[in-house]
Short mmCIF file of C-alpha atoms in Angstrom, two decimals:
data_model
loop_
_atom_site.label_atom_id
_atom_site.label_comp_id
_atom_site.label_asym_id
_atom_site.label_seq_id
_atom_site.Cartn_x
_atom_site.Cartn_y
_atom_site.Cartn_z
CA UNK R 1 0.00 0.00 0.00
CA UNK R 2 1.26 3.47 -0.84
CA UNK R 3 1.62 6.00 1.99
CA UNK R 4 -0.16 3.98 4.69
CA UNK R 5 0.00 5.12 8.29
CA UNK R 6 -0.59 3.02 11.40
CA UNK R 7 -3.80 3.69 13.30
CA UNK R 8 -5.81 2.11 16.09
CA UNK R 9 -9.11 0.46 15.19
CA UNK R 10 -10.63 -1.87 12.63
CA UNK R 11 -9.02 -1.71 9.21
CA UNK R 12 -9.72 -2.86 5.65
CA UNK R 13 -7.53 -2.16 2.65
CA UNK R 14 -7.32 -3.00 -1.01
CA UNK R 15 -5.10 -2.35 -4.01
CA UNK R 16 -6.79 -1.96 -7.39
CA UNK R 17 -5.17 -1.92 -10.82
CA UNK R 18 -5.45 1.41 -12.66
CA UNK R 19 -8.24 0.10 -14.90
CA UNK R 20 -11.76 1.46 -15.58
CA UNK R 21 -13.46 -1.22 -13.43
CA UNK R 22 -11.52 -0.09 -10.35
CA UNK R 23 -14.11 2.54 -9.39
CA UNK R 24 -17.00 0.06 -9.36
CA UNK R 25 -14.93 -2.56 -7.55
CA UNK R 26 -13.80 -0.02 -4.92
CA UNK R 27 -17.38 1.15 -4.32
CA UNK R 28 -18.54 -2.44 -3.84
CA UNK R 29 -15.68 -3.29 -1.45
CA UNK R 30 -16.18 -0.13 0.62
CA UNK R 31 -19.97 -0.53 0.88
CA UNK R 32 -19.63 -4.19 1.89
CA UNK R 33 -17.10 -3.39 4.60
CA UNK R 34 -19.15 -0.51 6.00
CA UNK R 35 -22.22 -2.75 6.07
CA UNK R 36 -20.29 -5.46 7.94
CA UNK R 37 -19.12 -2.83 10.47
CA UNK R 38 -22.70 -1.57 10.95
CA UNK R 39 -21.84 1.81 9.41
CA UNK R 40 -24.59 2.08 6.79
CA UNK R 41 -25.28 5.63 8.02
CA UNK R 42 -22.07 6.88 6.37
CA UNK R 43 -22.16 4.44 3.45
CA UNK R 44 -23.52 6.72 0.74
CA UNK R 45 -21.19 9.64 1.40
CA UNK R 46 -18.17 7.37 1.85
CA UNK R 47 -18.84 5.52 -1.41
CA UNK R 48 -19.37 8.82 -3.27
CA UNK R 49 -16.09 10.30 -2.01
CA UNK R 50 -14.12 7.10 -2.64
CA UNK R 51 -15.54 7.02 -6.19
CA UNK R 52 -14.40 10.59 -6.81
CA UNK R 53 -10.89 10.00 -5.46
CA UNK R 54 -10.38 6.68 -7.25
CA UNK R 55 -11.61 8.32 -10.48
CA UNK R 56 -9.04 11.10 -10.00
CA UNK R 57 -6.30 8.51 -9.49
CA UNK R 58 -7.41 6.62 -12.60
CA UNK R 59 -7.33 9.78 -14.66
CA UNK R 60 -3.71 10.56 -13.82
CA UNK R 61 -1.96 7.45 -12.45
CA UNK R 62 -0.81 4.32 -14.23
CA UNK R 63 0.03 2.25 -11.17
CA UNK R 64 -2.00 0.60 -8.43
CA UNK R 65 -4.62 2.53 -6.49
CA UNK R 66 -4.87 1.80 -2.79
CA UNK R 67 -8.02 2.26 -0.72
CA UNK R 68 -7.96 1.92 3.05
CA UNK R 69 -10.74 2.28 5.65
CA UNK R 70 -10.05 2.61 9.33
CA UNK R 71 -12.78 2.71 11.95
CA UNK R 72 -10.91 4.85 14.43
CA UNK R 73 -10.88 3.73 18.03
CA UNK R 74 -12.46 6.44 20.19
CA UNK R 75 -10.50 5.15 23.20
CA UNK R 76 -7.14 5.91 21.55
CA UNK R 77 -5.40 8.54 23.69
CA UNK R 78 -4.33 10.70 20.74
CA UNK R 79 -7.70 10.72 18.96
CA UNK R 80 -9.56 14.00 19.23
CA UNK R 81 -13.17 14.53 18.23
CA UNK R 82 -14.64 11.12 18.98
CA UNK R 83 -15.21 8.08 16.78
CA UNK R 84 -14.47 8.54 13.09
CA UNK R 85 -13.99 6.73 9.83
CA UNK R 86 -10.64 7.45 8.18
CA UNK R 87 -10.55 6.83 4.43
CA UNK R 88 -7.35 6.91 2.38
CA UNK R 89 -6.90 6.69 -1.39
CA UNK R 90 -3.30 6.30 -2.56
CA UNK R 91 -1.61 6.28 -5.94
CA UNK R 92 1.97 6.38 -7.23
CA UNK R 93 1.88 9.99 -8.48
CA UNK R 94 3.76 12.41 -6.23
CA UNK R 95 1.77 15.52 -7.20
CA UNK R 96 -1.02 16.41 -4.77
CA UNK R 97 -4.45 17.03 -6.27
CA UNK R 98 -5.73 20.59 -6.40
CA UNK R 99 -9.22 21.70 -5.55
CA UNK R 100 -10.70 23.86 -8.28
CA UNK R 101 -13.93 25.62 -9.02
CA UNK R 102 -15.87 23.80 -11.72
CA UNK R 103 -18.05 25.73 -14.13
CA UNK R 104 -21.71 24.64 -14.34
CA UNK R 105 -21.14 22.93 -17.71
CA UNK R 106 -17.92 21.12 -16.68
CA UNK R 107 -18.16 17.35 -16.56
CA UNK R 108 -15.44 17.04 -13.92
CA UNK R 109 -13.55 19.03 -11.34
CA UNK R 110 -15.88 18.60 -8.37
CA UNK R 111 -14.30 15.63 -6.58
CA UNK R 112 -12.06 17.46 -4.11
CA UNK R 113 -14.73 20.06 -3.50
CA UNK R 114 -17.13 17.25 -2.53
CA UNK R 115 -14.50 15.85 -0.18
CA UNK R 116 -13.87 19.29 1.35
CA UNK R 117 -17.53 20.01 2.07
CA UNK R 118 -18.49 16.48 3.18
CA UNK R 119 -15.62 15.45 5.45
CA UNK R 120 -14.87 16.78 8.92
CA UNK R 121 -11.18 16.82 7.96
CA UNK R 122 -9.21 15.96 4.84
CA UNK R 123 -5.77 16.36 3.38
CA UNK R 124 -2.91 14.86 1.42
CA UNK R 125 0.47 13.45 2.34
CA UNK R 126 3.49 12.16 0.47
CA UNK R 127 4.52 8.54 0.83
CA UNK R 128 7.67 6.68 -0.15
CA UNK R 129 6.31 6.39 -3.67
CA UNK R 130 3.35 8.59 -4.39
CA UNK R 131 0.70 10.31 -2.36
CA UNK R 132 -2.36 9.64 -0.26
CA UNK R 133 -5.53 11.71 -0.17
CA UNK R 134 -7.39 11.10 3.06
CA UNK R 135 -10.63 12.22 4.65
CA UNK R 136 -12.34 11.63 7.95
CA UNK R 137 -16.07 11.30 8.64
CA UNK R 138 -17.62 11.51 12.08
CA UNK R 139 -19.44 8.38 13.18
CA UNK R 140 -22.64 9.50 14.87
CA UNK R 141 -24.10 7.49 17.70
CA UNK R 142 -20.98 5.53 18.67
#
């Protein structure tokens, strides 16, 4: 996996080839894992944001695309803000994505904006080979 960090909590991760079917496969894997964790309440937004980020990676990267979910442990001493779902999408390109303003007729350019307005926190970081875009969603009721 590219740019993975260690965290406390339940974890699921995958590596997908940079092929058109990767977006559908990633959505299916993420939704299934969230369902098994009892996190259907954040399923739709998580799947949407993962789809956007994997699509961005597909557009620009030629190597594997990593997706990682971590159900953060609220008892971890360094975790602020309560229980959360951390989602990471990694690819081998070193350049961080840039948020831009899409015109009404543009067919793309809204992915990072969706992440920015939907997640409680998000960002990017460089790994040994490539980058990771991550976002965090609050888990209500835990």
